[in-house]
Short mmCIF file of C-alpha atoms in Angstrom, two decimals:
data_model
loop_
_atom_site.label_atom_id
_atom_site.label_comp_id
_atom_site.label_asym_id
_atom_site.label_seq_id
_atom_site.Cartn_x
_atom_site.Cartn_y
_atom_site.Cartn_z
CA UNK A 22 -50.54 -90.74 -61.98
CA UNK A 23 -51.02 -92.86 -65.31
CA UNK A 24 -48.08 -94.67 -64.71
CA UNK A 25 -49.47 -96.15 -61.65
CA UNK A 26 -52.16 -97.74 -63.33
CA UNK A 27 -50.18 -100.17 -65.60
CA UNK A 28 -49.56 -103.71 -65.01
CA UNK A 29 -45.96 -104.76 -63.40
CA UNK A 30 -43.41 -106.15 -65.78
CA UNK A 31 -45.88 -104.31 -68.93
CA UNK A 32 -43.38 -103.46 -71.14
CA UNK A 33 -42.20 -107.67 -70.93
CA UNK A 34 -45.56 -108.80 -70.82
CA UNK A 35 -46.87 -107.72 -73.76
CA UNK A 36 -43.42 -108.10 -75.58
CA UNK A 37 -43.82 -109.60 -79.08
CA UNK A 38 -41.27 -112.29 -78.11
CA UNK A 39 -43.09 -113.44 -73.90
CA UNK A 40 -46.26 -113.68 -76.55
CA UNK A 41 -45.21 -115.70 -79.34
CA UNK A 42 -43.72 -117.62 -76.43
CA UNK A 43 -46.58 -118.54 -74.51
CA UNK A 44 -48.62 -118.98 -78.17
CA UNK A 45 -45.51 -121.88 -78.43
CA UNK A 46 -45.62 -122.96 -74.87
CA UNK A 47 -49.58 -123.56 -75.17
CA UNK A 48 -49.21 -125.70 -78.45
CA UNK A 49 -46.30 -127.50 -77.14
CA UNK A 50 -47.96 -128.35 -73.97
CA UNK A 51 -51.21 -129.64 -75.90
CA UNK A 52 -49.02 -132.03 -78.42
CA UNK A 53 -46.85 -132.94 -75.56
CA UNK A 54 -49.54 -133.88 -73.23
CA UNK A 55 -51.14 -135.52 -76.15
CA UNK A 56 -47.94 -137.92 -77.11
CA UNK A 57 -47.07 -138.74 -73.62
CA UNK A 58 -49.65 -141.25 -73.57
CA UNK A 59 -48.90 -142.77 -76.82
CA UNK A 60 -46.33 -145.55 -76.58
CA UNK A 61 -47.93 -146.60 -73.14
CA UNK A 62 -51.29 -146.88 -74.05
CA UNK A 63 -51.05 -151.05 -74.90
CA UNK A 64 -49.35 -151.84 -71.73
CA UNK A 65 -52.16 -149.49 -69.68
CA UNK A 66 -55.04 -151.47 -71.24
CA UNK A 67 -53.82 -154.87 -70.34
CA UNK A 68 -51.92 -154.04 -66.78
CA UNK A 69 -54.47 -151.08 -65.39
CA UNK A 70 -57.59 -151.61 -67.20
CA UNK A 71 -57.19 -155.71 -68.14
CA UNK A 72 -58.31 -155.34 -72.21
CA UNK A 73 -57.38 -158.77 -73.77
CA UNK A 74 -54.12 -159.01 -75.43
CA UNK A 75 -56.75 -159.34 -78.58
CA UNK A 76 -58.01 -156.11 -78.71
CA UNK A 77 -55.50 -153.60 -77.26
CA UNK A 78 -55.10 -152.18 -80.46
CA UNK A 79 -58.02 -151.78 -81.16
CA UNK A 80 -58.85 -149.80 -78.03
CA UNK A 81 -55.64 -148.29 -78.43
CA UNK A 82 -56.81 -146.30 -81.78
CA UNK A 83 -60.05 -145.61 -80.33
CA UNK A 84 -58.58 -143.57 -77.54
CA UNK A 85 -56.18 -142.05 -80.10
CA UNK A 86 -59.37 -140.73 -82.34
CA UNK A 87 -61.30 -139.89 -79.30
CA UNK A 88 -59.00 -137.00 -78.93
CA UNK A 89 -58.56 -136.09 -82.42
CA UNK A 90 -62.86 -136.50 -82.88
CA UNK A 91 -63.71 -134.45 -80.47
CA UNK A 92 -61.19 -131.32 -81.12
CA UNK A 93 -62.96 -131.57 -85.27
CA UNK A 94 -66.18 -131.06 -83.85
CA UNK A 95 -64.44 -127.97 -81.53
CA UNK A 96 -62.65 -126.48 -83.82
CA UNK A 97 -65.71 -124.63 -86.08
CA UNK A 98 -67.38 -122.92 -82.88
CA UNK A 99 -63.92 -121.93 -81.37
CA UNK A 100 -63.53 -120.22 -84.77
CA UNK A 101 -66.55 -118.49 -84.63
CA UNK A 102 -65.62 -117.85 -80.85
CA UNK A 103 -61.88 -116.64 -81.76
CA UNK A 104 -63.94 -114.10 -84.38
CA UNK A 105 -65.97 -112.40 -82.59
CA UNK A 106 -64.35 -111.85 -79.48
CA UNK A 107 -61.79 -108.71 -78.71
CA UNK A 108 -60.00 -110.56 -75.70
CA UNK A 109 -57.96 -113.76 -76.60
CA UNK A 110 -56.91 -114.28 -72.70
CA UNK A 111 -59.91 -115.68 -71.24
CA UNK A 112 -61.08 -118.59 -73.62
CA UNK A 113 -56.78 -119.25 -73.76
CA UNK A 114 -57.19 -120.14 -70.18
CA UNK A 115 -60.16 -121.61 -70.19
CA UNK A 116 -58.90 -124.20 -72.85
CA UNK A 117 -56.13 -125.16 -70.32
CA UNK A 118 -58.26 -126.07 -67.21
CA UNK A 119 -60.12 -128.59 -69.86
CA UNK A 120 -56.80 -129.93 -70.37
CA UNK A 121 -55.47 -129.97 -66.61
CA UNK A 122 -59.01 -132.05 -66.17
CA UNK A 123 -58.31 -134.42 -68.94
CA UNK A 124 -54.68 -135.20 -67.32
CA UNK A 125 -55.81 -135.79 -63.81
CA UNK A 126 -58.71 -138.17 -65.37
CA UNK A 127 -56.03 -139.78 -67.37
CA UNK A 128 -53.83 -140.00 -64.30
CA UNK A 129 -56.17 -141.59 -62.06
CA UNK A 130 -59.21 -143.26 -64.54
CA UNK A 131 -59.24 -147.09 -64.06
CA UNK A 132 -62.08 -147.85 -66.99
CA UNK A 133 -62.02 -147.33 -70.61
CA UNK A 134 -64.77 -144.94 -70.06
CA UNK A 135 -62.74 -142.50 -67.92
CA UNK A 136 -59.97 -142.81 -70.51
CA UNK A 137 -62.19 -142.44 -73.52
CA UNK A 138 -63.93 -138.98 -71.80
CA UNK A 139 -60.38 -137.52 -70.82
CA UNK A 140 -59.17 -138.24 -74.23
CA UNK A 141 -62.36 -136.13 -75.58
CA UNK A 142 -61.67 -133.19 -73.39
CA UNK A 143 -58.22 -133.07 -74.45
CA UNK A 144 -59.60 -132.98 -78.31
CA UNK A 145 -62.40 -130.13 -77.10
CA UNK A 146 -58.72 -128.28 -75.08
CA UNK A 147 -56.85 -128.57 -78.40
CA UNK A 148 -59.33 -126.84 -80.98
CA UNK A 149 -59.66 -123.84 -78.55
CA UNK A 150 -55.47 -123.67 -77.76
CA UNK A 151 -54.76 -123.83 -81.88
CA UNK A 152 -57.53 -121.28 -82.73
CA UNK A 153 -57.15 -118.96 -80.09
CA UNK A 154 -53.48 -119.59 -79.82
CA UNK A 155 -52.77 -118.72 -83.45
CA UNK A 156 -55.46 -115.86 -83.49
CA UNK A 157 -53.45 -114.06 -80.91
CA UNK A 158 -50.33 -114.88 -82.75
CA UNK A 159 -52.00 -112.85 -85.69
CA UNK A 160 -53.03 -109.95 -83.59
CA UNK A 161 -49.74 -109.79 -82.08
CA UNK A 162 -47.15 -110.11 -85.09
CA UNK A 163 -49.49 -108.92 -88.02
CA UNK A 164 -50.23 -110.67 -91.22
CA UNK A 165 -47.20 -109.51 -92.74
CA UNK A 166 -45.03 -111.68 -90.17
CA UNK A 167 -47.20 -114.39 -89.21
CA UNK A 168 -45.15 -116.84 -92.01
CA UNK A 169 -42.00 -116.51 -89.57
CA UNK A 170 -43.62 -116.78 -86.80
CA UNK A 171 -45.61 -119.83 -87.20
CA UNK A 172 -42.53 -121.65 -88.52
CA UNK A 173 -40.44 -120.74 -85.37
CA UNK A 174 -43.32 -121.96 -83.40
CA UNK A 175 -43.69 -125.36 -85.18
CA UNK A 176 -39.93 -126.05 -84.93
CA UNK A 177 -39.99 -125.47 -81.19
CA UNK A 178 -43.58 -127.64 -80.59
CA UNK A 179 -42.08 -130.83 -82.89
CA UNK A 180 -40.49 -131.69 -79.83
CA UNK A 181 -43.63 -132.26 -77.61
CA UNK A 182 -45.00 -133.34 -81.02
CA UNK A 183 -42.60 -136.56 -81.03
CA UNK A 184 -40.04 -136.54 -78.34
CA UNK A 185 -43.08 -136.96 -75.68
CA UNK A 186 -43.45 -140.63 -76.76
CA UNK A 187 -39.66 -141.76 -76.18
CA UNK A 188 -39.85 -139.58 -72.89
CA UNK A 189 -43.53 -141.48 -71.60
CA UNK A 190 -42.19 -144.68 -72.12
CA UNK A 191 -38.91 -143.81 -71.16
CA UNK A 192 -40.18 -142.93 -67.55
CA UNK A 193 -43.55 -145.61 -67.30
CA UNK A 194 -41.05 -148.18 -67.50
CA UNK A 195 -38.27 -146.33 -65.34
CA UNK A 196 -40.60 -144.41 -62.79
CA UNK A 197 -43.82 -145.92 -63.24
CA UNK A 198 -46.95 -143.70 -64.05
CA UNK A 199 -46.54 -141.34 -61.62
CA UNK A 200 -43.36 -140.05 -62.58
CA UNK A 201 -45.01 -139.22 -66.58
CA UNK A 202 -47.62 -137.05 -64.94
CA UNK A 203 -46.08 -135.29 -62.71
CA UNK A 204 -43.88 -133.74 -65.34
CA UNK A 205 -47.48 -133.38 -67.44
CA UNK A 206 -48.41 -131.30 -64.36
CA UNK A 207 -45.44 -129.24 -64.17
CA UNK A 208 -45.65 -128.47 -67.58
CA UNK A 209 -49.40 -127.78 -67.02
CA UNK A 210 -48.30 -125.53 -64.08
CA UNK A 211 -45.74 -123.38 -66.52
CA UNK A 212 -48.00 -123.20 -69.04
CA UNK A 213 -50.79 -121.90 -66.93
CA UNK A 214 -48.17 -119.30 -65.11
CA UNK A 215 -47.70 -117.64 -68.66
CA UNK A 216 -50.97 -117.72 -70.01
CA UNK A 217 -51.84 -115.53 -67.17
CA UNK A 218 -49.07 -113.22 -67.50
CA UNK A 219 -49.89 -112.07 -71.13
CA UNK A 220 -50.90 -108.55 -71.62
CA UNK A 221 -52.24 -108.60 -75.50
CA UNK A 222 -50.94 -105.64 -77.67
CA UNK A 223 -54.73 -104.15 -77.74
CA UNK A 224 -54.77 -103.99 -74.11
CA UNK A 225 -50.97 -102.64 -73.82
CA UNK A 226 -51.68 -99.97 -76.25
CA UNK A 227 -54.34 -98.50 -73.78
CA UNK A 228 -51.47 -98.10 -70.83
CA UNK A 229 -49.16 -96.84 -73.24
CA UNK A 230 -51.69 -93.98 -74.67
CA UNK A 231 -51.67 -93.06 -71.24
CA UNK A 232 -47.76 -93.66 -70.79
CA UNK A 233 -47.31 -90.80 -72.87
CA UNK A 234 -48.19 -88.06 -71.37
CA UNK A 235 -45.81 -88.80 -68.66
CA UNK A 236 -42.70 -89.22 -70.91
CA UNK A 237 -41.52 -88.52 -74.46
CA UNK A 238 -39.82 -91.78 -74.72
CA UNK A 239 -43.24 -94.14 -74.47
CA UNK A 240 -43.06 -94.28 -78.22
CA UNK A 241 -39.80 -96.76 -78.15
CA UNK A 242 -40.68 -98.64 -75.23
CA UNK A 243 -41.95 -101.99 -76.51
CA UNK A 244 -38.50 -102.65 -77.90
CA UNK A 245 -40.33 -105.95 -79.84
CA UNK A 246 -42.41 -104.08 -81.44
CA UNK A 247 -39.46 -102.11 -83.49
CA UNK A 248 -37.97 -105.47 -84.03
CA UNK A 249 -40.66 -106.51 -85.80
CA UNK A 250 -41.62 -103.81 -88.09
CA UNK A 251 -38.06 -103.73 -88.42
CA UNK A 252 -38.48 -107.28 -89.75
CA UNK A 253 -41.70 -106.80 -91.84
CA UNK A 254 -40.17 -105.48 -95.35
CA UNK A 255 -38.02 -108.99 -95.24
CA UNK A 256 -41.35 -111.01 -94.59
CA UNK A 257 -43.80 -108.97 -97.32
CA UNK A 258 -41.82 -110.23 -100.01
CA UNK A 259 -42.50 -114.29 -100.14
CA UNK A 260 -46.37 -113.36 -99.43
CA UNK A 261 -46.58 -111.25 -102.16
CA UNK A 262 -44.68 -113.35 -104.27
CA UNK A 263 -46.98 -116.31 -103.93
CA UNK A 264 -49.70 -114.37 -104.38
CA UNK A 265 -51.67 -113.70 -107.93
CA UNK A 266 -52.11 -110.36 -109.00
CA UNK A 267 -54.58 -108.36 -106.97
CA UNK A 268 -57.56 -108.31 -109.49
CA UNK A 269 -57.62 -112.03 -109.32
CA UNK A 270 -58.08 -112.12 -105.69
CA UNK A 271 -60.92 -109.57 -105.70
CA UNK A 272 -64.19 -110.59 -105.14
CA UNK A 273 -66.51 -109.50 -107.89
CA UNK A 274 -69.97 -111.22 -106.96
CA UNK A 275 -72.11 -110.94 -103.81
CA UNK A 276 -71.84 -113.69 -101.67
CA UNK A 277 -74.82 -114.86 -99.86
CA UNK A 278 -75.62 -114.02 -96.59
CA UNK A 279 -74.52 -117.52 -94.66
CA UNK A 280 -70.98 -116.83 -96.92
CA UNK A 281 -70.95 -113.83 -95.18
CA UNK A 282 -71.15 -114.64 -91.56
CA UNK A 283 -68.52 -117.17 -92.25
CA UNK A 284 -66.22 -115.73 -94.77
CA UNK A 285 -63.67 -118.67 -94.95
CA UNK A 286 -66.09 -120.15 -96.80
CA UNK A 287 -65.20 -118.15 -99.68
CA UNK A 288 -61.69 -118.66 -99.66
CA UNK A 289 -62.06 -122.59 -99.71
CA UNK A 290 -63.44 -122.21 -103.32
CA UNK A 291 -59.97 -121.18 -104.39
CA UNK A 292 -58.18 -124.78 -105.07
CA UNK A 293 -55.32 -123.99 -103.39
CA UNK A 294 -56.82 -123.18 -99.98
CA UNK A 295 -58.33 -126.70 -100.60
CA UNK A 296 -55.26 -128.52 -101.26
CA UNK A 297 -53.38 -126.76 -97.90
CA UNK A 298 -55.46 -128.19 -95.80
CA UNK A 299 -55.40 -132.11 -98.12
CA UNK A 300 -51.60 -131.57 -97.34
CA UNK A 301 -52.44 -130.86 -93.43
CA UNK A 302 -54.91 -133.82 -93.16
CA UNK A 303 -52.51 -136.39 -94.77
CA UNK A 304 -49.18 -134.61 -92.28
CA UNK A 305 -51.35 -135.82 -89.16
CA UNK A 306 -52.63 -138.80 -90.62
CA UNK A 307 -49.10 -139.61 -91.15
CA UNK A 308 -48.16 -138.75 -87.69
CA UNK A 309 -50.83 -140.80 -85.53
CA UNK A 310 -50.26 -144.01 -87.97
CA UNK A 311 -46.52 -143.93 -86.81
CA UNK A 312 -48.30 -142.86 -83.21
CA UNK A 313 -50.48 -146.29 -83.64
CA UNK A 314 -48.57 -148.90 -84.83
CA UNK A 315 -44.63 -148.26 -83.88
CA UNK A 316 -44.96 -149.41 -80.17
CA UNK A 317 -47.72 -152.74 -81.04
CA UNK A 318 -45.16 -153.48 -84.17
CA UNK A 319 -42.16 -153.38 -81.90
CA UNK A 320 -43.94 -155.55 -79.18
CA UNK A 321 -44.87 -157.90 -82.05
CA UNK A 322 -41.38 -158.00 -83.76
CA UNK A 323 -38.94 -157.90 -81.20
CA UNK A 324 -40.90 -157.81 -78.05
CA UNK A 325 -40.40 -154.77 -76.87
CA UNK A 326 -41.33 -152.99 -74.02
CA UNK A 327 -42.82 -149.70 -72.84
CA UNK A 328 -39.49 -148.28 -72.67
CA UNK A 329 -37.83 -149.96 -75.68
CA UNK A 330 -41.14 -148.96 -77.87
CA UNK A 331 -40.83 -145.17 -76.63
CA UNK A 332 -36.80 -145.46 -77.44
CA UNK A 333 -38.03 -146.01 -81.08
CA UNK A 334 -39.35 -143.19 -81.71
CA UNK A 335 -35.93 -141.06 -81.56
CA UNK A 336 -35.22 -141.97 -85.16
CA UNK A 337 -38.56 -140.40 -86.29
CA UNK A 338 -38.06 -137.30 -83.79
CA UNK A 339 -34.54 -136.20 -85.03
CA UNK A 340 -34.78 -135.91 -88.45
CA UNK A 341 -37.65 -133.65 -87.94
CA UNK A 342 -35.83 -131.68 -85.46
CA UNK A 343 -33.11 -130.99 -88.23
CA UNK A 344 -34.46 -130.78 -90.80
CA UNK A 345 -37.86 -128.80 -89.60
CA UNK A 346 -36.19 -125.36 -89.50
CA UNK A 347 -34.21 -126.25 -93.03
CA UNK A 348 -37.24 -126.85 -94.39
CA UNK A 349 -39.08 -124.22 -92.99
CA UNK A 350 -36.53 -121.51 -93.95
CA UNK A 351 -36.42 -122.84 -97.54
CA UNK A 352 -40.52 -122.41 -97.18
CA UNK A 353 -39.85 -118.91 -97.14
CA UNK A 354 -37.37 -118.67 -99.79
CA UNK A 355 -39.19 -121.10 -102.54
CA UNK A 356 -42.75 -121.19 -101.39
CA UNK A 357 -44.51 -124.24 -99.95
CA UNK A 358 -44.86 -126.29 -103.40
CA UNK A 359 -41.46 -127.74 -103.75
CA UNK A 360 -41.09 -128.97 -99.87
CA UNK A 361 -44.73 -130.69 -100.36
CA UNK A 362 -44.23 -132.15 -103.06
CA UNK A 363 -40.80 -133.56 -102.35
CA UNK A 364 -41.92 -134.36 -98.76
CA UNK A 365 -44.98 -136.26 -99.58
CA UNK A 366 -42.89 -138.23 -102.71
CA UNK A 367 -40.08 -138.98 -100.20
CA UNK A 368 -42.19 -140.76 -98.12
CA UNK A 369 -43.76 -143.35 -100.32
CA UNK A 370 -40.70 -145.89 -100.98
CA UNK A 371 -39.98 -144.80 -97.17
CA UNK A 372 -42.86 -145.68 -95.93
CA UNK A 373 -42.55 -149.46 -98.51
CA UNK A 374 -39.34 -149.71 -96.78
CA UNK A 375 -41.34 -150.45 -93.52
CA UNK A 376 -42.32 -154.12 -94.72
CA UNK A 377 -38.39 -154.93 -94.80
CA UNK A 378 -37.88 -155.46 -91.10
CA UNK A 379 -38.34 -158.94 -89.45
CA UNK A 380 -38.70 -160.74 -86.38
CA UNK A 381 -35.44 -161.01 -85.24
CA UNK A 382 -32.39 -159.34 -83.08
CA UNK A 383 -30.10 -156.41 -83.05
CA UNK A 384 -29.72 -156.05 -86.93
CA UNK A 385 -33.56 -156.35 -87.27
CA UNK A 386 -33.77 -153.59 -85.07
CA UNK A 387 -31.22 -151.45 -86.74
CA UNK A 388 -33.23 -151.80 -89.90
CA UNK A 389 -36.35 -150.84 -88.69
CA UNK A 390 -34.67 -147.56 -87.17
CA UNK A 391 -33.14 -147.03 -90.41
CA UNK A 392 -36.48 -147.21 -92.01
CA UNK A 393 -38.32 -145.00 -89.36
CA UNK A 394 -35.53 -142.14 -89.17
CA UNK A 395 -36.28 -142.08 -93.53
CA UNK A 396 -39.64 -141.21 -92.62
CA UNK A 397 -38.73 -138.96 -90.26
CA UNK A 398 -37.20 -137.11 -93.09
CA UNK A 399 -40.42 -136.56 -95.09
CA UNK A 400 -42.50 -135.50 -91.67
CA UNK A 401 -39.49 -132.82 -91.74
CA UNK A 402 -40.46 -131.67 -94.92
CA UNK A 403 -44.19 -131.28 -94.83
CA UNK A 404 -44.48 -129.65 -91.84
CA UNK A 405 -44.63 -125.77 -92.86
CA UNK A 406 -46.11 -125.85 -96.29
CA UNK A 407 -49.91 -126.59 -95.19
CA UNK A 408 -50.37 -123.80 -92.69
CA UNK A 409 -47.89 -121.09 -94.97
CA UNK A 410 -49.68 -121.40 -98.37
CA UNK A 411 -53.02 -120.98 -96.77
CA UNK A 412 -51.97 -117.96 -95.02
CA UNK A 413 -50.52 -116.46 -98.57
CA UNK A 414 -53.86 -117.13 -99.94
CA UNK A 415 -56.30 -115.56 -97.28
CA UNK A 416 -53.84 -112.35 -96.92
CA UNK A 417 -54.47 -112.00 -100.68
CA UNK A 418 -58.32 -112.64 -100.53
CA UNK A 419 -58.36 -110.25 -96.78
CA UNK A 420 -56.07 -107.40 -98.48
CA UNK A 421 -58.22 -106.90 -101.62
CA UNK A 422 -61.52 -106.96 -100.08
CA UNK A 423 -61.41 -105.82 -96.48
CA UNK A 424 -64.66 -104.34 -96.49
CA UNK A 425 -65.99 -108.12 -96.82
CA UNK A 426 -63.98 -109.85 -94.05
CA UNK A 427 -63.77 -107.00 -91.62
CA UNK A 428 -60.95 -105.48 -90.03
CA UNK A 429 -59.16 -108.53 -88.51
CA UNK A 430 -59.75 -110.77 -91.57
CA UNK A 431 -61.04 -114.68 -91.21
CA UNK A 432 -57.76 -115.65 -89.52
CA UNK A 433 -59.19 -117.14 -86.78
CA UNK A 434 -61.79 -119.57 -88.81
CA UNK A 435 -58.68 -120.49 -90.62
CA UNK A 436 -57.11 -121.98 -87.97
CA UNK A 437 -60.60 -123.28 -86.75
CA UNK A 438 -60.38 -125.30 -89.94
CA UNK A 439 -56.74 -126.06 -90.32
CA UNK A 440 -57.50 -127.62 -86.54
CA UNK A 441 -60.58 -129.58 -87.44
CA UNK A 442 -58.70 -131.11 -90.86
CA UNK A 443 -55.71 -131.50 -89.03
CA UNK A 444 -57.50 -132.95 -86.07
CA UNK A 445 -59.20 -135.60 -88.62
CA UNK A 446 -56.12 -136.63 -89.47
CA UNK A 447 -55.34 -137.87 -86.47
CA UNK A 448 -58.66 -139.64 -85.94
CA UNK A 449 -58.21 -141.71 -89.55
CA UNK A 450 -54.37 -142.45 -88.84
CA UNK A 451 -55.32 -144.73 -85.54
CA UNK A 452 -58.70 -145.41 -87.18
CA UNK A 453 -57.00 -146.87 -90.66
CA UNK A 454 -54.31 -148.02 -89.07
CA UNK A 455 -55.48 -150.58 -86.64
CA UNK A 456 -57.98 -151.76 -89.87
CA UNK A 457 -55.94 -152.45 -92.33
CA UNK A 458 -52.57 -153.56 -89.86
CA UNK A 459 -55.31 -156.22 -88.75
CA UNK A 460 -56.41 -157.12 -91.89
CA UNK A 461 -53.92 -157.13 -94.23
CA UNK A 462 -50.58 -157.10 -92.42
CA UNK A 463 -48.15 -154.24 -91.19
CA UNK A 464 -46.50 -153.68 -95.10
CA UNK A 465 -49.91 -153.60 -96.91
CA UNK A 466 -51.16 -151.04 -94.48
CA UNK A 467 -47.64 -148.74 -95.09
CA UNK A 468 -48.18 -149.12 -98.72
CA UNK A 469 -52.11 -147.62 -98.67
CA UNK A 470 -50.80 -144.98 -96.90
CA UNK A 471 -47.99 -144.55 -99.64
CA UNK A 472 -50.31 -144.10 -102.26
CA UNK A 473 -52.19 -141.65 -100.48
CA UNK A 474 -48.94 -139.75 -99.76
CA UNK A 475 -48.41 -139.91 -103.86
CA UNK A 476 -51.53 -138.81 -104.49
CA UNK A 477 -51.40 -135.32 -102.13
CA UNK A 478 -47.35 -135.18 -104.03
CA UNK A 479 -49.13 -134.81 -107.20
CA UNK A 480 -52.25 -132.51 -106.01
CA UNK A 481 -49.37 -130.04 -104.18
CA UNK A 482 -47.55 -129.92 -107.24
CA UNK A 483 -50.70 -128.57 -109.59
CA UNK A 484 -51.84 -126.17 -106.85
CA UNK A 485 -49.74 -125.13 -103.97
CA UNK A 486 -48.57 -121.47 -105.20
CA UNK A 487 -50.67 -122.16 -108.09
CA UNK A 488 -50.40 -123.83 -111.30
CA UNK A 489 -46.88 -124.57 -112.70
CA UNK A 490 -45.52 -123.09 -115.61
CA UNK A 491 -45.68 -126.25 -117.61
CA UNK A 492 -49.46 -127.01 -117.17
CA UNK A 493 -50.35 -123.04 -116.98
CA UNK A 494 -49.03 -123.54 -120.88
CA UNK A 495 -50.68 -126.25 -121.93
CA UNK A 496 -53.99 -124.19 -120.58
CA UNK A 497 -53.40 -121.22 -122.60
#
């Protein structure tokens, strides 16, 4: 009679792998949806909306920190949200409808206005997708495997990340822009399909309970689940390798109450939590510059259009597609400090290299792909190290004081952060950007950003995986 009673297709449904999935699905629909717009954005606000030649980039950053605004100031209560709920499904679909509004108001809006709001509901649709998205990665994969699983994920969602620019302008200038939304809405309509399918492990443990009273063989069934504890002994050891020993992760005082309603807040005293998240500002801040200025520099260099502006961005997408996974697996194997600070040092004489290119023809433009794919390298490096190291250090805070952070740990508020710092990256990339391209030229503006990128180099090297041997000597 129990058996009766279970969802169709349970056994798949709740499957670590359909999970982890539609976790990657949902992340590479929201960066995908969120690139697609990207390279056509300039010729949208002169041919759609009429903006003056003057200030399309201008309004072209604005609409790229609209989105990125608005999911920082949604990330904090979707945290709090993620926390205190025991269902992830609901608020995972919820998050999507915001987004299937932003892309019809995107689709059909004919004033900046419309733009500007569906730009702010995608933001608000992103901080609810990464929090809840990742939180229900946790529950389903455990703490112990959660370092895999993320990087598997962020290989997989680079390429809505930054192929979605070369396909948008690919197919505005081909197709026209109804041909880039209707694949936005069939990805919308995939995405939505799965999200609905999910059976979380808390609510498949329930049907199995009652599974076994009808056969002895309910105890194998999830066939994922073996796979992964089968996995976990291989994942335990680079988190407890980067962690500190476990008296210096207990906490000794009593925190106030406010601390304790919001027990991140405790682990962002530890430097290193800090730093994670400097190293996740400065990835996205790298990201939306390129995002800004690669289509308006191409336009102004070699007068490119749509199509020829999206095609640029293929040198930046396939380093990262290579080397993501490389760097992710060697992540694992070293620990995040040697990938950031390599990453982030790579990129400043890369990213000085970017004043080289001229006005010109065919070898101008092989330069300035030459130039673009180097930077593509560094984006390949940095991309794992922010979101691993500041897992490794909340696992060590949750394991040594459980009674503190409860029995799911502040998981959930760390990805509400990591979303709201990563988020303000991408509001200060279009923001800085368009300031300092305008006011100081295209190679000035590439050689702040440098300095900031040597700057985080330095900071990752004194405190992701803590202090180095040479400086922890020189303290003693």
């Amino acid at each position: 009679m129990s058996v009766s009673k279970a969802p169709v297709f349970l056994k798949f449904r709740s499957s670590t792998k359909f999970i982890i999935s539609t976790v990657g699905i949902g992340l590479f629909t929201d960066l995908f949806l969120y690139g697609l717009i990207v390279p056509i954005l300039p010729f949208i606000l002169q041919d759609r909306v009429s903006v003056p030649s003057s200030q399309v980039q201008s309004y072209t950053s604005a609409l790229l920190a609209a989105y990125a605004g608005a999911s920082v100031l949604s990330s904090p209560p979707a945290g709090i949200i993620a926390d205190r709920l025991s269902a992830r499904q609901l608020p995972f679909l919820l998050g999507l409808v915001a987004l299937l509004g932003a892309t019809v108001m995107l689709h059909l809006g004919q004033t900046i206005v419309v733009l500007i709001i569906a730009r702010v509901l995608q933001g608000v649709s992103a901080a609810v997708v990464w929090t809840i998205g990742l939180a229900l990665l946790l529950d389903t994969v455990g703490a112990e495997n959660l370092g895999i699983a993320i990087g598997s994920i962020f290989g997989f969602i680079s390429i809505g990340e930054l192929g979605a620019p070369i396909l948008g302008g690919v197919l505005y200038a081909k197709a026209g822009y109804g041909a880039v939304f209707s694949i936005a809405y069939a990805l919308l309509g995939i995405d939505f399909i799965m999200r609905f399918l999910i059976i979380e492990k808390k609510t498949a443990k329930k049907y199995k309970a009652e599974l076994e009273d009808d056969t002895s063989h309910s105890h194998s069934s999830p066939e994922q689940d073996e796979e992964s504890q089968d996995q976990e002994p291989n994942e335990e050891d680079p988190l407890i390798g980067n962690g500190k020993e476990e008296s210096e992760w207990k906490i000794t005082s009593d925190p106030p109450n406010w601390v304790r309603k919001l027990p991140i807040l405790y682990c962002l005293s530890n430097p290193r939590l800090i730093v994670a998240q400097l190293v996740a500002f400065m990835q996205a801040t790298l990201l939306s510059t390129f995002d800004a200025t690669i289509p308006t520099e191409a336009k102004s260099l070699f007068g490119f259009d749509s199509l020829k502006a999206g095609l640029l961005f293929a040198p930046l997408v396939l380093p990262y597609l290579v080397g993501g996974p490389i760097a992710g697996k060697l992540v694992d194997k070293y620990g995040p400090k040697p990938a950031a600070v390599l990453g982030f040092a790579w990129e400043v004489p890369a990213l000085i290299l970017l004043r080289i290119p001229q006005p010109g023809g065919t070898m101008q433009i092989v330069v300035f792909c030459i130039v673009v794919a180097l930077n593509g390298v560094g984006l390949a490096a940095i991309g794992s190290p922010s979101i691993v190291e500041a897992s490794y250090v909340c696992e060590g805070y949750f394991k040594n004081n459980k009674e503190f952070f409860g029995g799911e740990g502040p998981y959930a508020q760390l990805y509400a952060i990591n979303s709201m710092v990563f988020s303000a990256g991408l509001t200060l990339g279009p923001l800085l950007a368009g300031s300092l391209r305008s006011s100081i030229g295209y190679g000035n503006m590439n050689a702040v950003v440098a300095a900031m990128c040597l700057v985080v180099s330095v900071l990752s090297y004194i405190y992701l995986g803590g202090k180095p041997k040479l400086l922890r000597k020189h303290s003693l």
